[in-house]
Short mmCIF file of C-alpha atoms in Angstrom, two decimals:
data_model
loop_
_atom_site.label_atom_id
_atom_site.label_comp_id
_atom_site.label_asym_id
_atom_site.label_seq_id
_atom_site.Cartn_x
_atom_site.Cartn_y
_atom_site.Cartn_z
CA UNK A 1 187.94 104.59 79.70
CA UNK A 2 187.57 107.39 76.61
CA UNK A 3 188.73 106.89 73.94
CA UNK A 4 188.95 108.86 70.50
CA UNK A 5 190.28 107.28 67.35
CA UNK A 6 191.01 109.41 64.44
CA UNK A 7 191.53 107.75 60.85
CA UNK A 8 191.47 108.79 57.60
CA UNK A 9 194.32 110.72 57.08
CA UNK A 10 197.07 110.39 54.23
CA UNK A 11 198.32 111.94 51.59
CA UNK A 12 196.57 114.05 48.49
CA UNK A 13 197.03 116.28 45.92
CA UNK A 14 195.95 120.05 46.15
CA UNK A 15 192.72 120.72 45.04
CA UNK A 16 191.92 116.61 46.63
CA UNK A 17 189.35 115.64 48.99
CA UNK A 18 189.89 113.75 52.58
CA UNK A 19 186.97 112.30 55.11
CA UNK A 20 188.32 112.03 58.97
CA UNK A 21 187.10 110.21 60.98
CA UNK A 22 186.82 110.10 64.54
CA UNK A 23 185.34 107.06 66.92
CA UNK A 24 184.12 107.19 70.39
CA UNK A 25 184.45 104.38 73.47
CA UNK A 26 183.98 104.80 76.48
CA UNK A 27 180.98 107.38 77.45
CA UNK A 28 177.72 108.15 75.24
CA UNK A 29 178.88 110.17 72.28
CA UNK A 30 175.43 111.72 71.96
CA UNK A 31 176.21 113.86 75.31
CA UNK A 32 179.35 115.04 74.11
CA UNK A 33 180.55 118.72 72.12
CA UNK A 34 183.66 117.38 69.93
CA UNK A 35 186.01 119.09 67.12
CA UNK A 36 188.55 119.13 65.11
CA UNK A 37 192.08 120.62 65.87
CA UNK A 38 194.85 120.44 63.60
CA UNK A 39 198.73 121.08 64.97
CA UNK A 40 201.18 122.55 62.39
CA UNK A 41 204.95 121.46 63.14
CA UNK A 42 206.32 124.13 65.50
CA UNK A 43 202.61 126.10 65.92
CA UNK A 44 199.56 126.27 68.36
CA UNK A 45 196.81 123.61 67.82
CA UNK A 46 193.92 125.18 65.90
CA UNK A 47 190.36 124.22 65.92
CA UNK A 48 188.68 124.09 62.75
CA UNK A 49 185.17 122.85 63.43
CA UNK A 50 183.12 122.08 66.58
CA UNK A 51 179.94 120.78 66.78
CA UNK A 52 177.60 120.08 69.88
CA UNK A 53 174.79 117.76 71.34
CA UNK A 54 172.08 119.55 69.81
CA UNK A 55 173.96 119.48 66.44
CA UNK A 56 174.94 123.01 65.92
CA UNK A 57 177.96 123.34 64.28
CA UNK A 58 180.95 125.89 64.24
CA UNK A 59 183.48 126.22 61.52
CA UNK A 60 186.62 128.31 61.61
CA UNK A 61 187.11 131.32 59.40
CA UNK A 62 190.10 130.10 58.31
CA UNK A 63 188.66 126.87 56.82
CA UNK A 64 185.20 128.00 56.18
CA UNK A 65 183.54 126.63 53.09
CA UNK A 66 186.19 124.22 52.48
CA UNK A 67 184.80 121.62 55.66
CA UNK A 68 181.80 120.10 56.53
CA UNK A 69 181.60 118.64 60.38
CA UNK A 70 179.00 115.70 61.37
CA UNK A 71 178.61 113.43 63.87
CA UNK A 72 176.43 109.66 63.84
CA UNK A 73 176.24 109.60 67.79
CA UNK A 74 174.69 106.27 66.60
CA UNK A 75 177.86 105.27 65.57
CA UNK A 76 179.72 107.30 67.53
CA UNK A 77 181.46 108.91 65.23
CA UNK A 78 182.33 112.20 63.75
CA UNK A 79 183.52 113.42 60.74
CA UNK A 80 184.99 115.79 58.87
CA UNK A 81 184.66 116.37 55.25
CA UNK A 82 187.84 118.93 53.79
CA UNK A 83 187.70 119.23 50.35
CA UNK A 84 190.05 122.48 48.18
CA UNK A 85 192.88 121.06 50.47
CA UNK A 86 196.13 123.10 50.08
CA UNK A 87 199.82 122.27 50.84
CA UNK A 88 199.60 124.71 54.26
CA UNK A 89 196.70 121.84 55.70
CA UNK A 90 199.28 119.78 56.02
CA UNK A 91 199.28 118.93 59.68
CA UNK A 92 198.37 116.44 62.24
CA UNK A 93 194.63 116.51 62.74
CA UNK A 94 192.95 115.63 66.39
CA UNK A 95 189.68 114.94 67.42
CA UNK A 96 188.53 116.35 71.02
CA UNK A 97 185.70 116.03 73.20
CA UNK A 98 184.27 117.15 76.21
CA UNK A 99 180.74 117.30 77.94
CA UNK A 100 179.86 121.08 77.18
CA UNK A 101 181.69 124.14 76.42
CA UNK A 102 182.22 126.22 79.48
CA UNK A 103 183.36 128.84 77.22
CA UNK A 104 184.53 129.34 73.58
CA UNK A 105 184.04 125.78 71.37
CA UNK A 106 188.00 126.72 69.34
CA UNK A 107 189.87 126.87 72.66
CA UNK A 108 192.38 123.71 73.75
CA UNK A 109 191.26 124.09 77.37
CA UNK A 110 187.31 123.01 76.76
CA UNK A 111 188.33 119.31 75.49
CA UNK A 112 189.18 116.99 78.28
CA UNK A 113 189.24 114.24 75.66
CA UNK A 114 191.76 113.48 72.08
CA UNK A 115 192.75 111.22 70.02
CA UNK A 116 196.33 110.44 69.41
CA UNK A 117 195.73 112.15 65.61
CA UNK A 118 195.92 111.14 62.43
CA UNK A 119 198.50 112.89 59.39
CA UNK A 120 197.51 115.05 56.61
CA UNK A 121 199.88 115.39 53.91
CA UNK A 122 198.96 118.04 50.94
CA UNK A 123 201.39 118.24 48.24
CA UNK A 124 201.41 121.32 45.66
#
């Protein structure tokens, strides 16, 4: 059975740092795409950052040069690094996977695979 455990939310500070973390069971990591989604209360879930089996990573406009996606397929585990957090990133935060992307990496529909999430809390 998959499984995706996300941990390392909470609550910071603007201008703080988080690390999320994501762990794997269940299937070998290492053949895997995963990301990062985050679901405001009342909006769409967003992806932020994908990255794939061959390591490439993408990162959302919208968050771009403010996170920093990684994976240890080793440990089967992802991560990802936010740092400049701002009250508005305050949402829950999933990880997803899937075997490949059949067609764009930031769409809902190409993750079989999530976690339950994990809070974010960013107060001003």
């Amino acid at each position: 059975q998959v499984q995706l455990v996300e941990s390392g939310g909470g609550s910071v500070q603007a201008g703080g740092s988080l690390r999320l973390s994501c762990v794997a069971s269940g299937y070998t990591q290492s053949s895997y795409c995963m990301a990062w989604f985050r679901q405001l209360p009342g909006k769409e879930r967003e992806c932020l950052a994908a990255i794939d089996t061959d390591d490439i990573k993408q990162i959302a406009r919208s968050v771009e040069g403010r996170v920093t996606i990684s994976r240890d397929d080793a440990k089967k585990q992802m991560l990802l690094q936010m740092t400049g957090l701002r009250p508005e990133d305050s949402a829950v935060y999933y990880c997803a996977a899937d075997r490949n992307w059949s067609g764009f990496w930031y769409e809902e529909i190409e993750y079989k695979y999530w976690g339950q999430g994990t809070q974010v809390t960013v107060s001003s």
